[in-house]
Coordinates of C-alpha atoms in Angstrom, one line a residue:
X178 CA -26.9 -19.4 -21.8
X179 CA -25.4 -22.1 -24.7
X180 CA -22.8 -20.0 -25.8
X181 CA -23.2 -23.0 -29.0
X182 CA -27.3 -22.9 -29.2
X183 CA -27.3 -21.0 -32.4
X184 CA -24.3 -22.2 -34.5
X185 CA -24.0 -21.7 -37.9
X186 CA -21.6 -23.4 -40.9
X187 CA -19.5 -20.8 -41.8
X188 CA -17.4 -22.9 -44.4
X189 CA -14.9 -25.9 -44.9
X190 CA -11.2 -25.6 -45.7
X191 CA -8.4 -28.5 -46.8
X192 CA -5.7 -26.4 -47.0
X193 CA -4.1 -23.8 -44.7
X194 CA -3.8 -20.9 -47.0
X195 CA -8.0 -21.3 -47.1
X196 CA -8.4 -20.6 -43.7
X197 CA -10.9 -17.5 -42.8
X198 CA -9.6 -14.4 -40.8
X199 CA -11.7 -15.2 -37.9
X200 CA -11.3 -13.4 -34.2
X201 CA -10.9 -16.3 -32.0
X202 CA -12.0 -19.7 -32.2
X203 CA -12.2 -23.1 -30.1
X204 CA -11.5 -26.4 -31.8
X205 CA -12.7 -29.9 -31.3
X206 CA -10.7 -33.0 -31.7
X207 CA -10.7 -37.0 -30.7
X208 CA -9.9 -40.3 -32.0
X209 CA -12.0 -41.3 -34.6
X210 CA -15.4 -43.3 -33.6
X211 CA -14.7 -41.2 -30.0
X212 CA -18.2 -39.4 -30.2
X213 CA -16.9 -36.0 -31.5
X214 CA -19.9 -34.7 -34.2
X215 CA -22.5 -36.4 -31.9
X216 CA -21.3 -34.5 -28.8
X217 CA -20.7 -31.1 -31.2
X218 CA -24.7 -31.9 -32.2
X219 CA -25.7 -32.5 -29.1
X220 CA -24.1 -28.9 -28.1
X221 CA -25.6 -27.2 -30.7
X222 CA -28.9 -28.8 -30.3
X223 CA -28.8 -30.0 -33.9
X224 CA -29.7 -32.8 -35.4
X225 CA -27.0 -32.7 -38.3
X226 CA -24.6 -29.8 -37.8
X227 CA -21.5 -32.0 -37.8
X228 CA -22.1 -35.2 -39.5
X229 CA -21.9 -38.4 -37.9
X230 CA -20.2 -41.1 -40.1
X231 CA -20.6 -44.6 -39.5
X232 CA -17.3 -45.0 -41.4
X233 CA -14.9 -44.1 -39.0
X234 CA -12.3 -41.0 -40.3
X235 CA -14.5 -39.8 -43.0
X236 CA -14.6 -36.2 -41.8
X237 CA -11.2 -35.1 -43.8
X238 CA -11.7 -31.3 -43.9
X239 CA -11.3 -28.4 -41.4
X240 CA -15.3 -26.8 -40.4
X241 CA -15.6 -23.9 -39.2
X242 CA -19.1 -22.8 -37.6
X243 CA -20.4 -19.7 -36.6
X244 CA -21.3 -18.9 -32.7
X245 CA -23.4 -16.1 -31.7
X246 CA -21.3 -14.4 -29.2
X247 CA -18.9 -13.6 -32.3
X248 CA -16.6 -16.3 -31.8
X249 CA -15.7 -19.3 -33.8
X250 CA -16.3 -23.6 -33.5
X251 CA -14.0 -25.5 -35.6
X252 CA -14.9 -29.4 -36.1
X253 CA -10.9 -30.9 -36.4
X254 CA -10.6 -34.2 -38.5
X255 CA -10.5 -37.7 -36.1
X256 CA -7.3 -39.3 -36.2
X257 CA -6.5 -42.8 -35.5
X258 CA -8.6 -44.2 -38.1
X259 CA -8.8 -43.8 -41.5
X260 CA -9.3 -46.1 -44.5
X261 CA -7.6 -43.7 -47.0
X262 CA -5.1 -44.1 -49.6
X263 CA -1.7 -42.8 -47.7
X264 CA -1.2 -39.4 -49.7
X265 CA -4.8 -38.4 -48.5
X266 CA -3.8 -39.5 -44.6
X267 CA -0.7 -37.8 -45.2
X268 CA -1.9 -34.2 -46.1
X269 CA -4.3 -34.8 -43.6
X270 CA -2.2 -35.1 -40.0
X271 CA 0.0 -32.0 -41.4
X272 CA -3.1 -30.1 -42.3
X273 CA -4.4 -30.9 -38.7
X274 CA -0.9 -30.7 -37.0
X275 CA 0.2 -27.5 -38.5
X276 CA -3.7 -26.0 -37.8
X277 CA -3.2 -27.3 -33.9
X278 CA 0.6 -25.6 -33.5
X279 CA 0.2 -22.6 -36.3
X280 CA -3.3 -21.1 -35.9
X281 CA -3.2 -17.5 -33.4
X282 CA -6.9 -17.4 -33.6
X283 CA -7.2 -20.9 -31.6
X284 CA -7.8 -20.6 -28.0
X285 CA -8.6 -23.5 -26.9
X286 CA -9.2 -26.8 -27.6
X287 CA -11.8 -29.4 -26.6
X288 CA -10.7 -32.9 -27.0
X289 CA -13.3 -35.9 -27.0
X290 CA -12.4 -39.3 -25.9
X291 CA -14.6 -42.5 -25.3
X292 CA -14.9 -42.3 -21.8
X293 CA -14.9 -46.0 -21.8
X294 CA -11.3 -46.1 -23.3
X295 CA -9.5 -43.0 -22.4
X296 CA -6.3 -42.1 -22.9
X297 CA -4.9 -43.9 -25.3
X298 CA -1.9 -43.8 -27.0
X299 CA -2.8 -41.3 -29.9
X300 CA -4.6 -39.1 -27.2
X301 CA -1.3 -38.7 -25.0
X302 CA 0.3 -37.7 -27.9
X303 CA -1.9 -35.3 -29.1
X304 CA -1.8 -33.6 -25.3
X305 CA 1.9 -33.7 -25.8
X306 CA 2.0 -31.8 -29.0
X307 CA -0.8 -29.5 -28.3
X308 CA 0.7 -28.3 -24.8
X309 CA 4.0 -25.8 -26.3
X310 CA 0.6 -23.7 -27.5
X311 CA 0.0 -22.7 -23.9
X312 CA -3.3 -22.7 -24.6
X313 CA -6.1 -24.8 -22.3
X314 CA -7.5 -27.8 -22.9
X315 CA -11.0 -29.4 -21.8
X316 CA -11.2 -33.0 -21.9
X317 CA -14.9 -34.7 -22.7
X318 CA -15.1 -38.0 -21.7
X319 CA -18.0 -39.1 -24.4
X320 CA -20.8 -41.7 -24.3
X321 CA -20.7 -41.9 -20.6
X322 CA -24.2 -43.4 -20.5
X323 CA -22.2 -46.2 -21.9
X324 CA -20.5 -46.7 -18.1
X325 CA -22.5 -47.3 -14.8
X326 CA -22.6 -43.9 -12.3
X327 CA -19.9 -46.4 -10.2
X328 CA -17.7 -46.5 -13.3
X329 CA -18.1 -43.1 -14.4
X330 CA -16.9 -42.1 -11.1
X331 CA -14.3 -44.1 -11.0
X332 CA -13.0 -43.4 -14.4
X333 CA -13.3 -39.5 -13.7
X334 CA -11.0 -39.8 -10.9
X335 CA -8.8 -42.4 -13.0
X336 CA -8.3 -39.8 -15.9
X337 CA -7.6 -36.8 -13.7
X338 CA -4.8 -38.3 -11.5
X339 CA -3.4 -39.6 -15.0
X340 CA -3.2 -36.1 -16.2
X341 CA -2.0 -34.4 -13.0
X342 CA 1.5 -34.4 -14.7
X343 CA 0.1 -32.7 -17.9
X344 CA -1.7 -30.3 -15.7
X345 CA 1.8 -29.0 -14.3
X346 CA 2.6 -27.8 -17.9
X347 CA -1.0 -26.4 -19.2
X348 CA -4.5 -25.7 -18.3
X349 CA -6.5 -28.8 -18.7
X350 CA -9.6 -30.0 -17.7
X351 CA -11.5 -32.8 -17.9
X352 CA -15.3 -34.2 -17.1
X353 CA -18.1 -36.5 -18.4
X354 CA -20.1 -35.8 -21.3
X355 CA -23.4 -37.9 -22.5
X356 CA -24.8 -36.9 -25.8
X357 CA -27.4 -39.3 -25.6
X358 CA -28.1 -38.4 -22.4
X359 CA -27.5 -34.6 -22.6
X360 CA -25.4 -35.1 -19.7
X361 CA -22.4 -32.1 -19.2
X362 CA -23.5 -29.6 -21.5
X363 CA -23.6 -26.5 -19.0
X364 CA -20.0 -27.9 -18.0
X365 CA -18.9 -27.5 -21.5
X366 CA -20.4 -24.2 -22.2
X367 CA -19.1 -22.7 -18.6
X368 CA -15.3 -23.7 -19.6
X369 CA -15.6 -22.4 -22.9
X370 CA -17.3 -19.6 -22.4
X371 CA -14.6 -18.5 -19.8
X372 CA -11.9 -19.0 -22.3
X373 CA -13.6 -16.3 -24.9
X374 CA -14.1 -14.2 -21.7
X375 CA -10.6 -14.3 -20.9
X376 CA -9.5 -13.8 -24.8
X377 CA -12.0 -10.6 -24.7
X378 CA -10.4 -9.4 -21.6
X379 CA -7.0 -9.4 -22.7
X380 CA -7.7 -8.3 -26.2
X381 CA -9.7 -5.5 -24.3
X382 CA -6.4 -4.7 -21.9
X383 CA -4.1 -4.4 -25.2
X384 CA -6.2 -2.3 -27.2
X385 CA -6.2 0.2 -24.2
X386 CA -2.9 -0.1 -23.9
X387 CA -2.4 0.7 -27.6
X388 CA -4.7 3.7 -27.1
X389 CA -2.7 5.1 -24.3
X390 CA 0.8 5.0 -25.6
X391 CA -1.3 6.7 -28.8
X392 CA -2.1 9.6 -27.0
X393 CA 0.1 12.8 -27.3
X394 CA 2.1 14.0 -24.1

């Protein structure tokens, strides 16, 4: 089943305060120009769902989209590029920075790199400051038609001994993704849909546990 086949907009927010009481929710970040709304279209088998800018960093706004199973997408702003005046970039990382370290409804969070430059800088850092969440991460290497099966190999093996130290800290995964290819997407959905699984699960174990210290002696 794709747990994102039938994803609806549910609405945009620029400020915390406007964010909707949702029950749990998976976000998706990257570098700008790293393949982000192509791979969140290709996911939701829509053409236009998240817009794909050819202006790198124009997608300023939190968007939140609707899944069927009763949780939540959220499409994150890119970061690393952005031809903006500096007050606009400014309310922009703490709007995405305090959303990435403040939100209890995030579970987990899907970051997209260019699977021909992974890695970099900016992404290190957002693995740093994600990781005192506790909460998993699932790395997509995007565009990997881009890369021969040799190099894609290659550079799968490359990324996941680079993060074996980050993997000693949180849960994080990684794999090759393909929008134009439609390569990955029952790896994406099978990661995911194990971390609402497991959100349900416990949710489930503390509601029973609320019921039975409810109930009279």
């Amino acid at each position: 089943m794709n747990l994102f086949q039938n994803a609806k907009f549910f609405t945009t927010v620029n400020h915390l305060k406007d964010l909707p009481d949702t029950p749990a929710e998976i976000a998706f970040v990257g570098r700008s120009n790293a393949g982000k709304s192509s791979a969140i279209n290709t996911l939701t088998n829509h053409v236009r769902l998240a817009y794909v800018s050819k202006t790198p960093g124009r997608t300023q706004h939190i968007n939140f989209f609707e899944l069927a199973g009763g949780g939540f997408m959220v499409d994150l702003p890119g970061y690393g590029y952005a031809q903006v005046p500096e007050a606009v970039r400014a309310h922009w990382v703490k709007l995405l920075g305090d959303y990435l370290q403040k939100r209890q409804q995030l579970i987990g969070l899907v970051l997209i790199m260019d699977a021909r430059h992974p890695l970099k800088e900016l992404d290190l850092r957002m693995l740093d400051f994600f990781h005192i969440t506790g909460r998993p991460v699932h790395i997509l290497l995007s565009k990997a038609d881009k890369l021969s099966k040799n190099d894609q190999i290659k550079t799968l093996a490359a990324v996941k001994k680079s993060l074996k130290p980050y993997a000693e800290r949180q849960q994080i995964s990684v794999q090759l993704f393909s929008s134009l290819k439609k390569q990955g997407i029952e790896e994406v959905n099978t990661v995911v849909g194990k971390w609402f699984a497991d959100y349900q699960a416990a949710a489930g174990e503390v509601d029973s546990e609320g019921e039975a210290a409810e109930q009279p002696e």
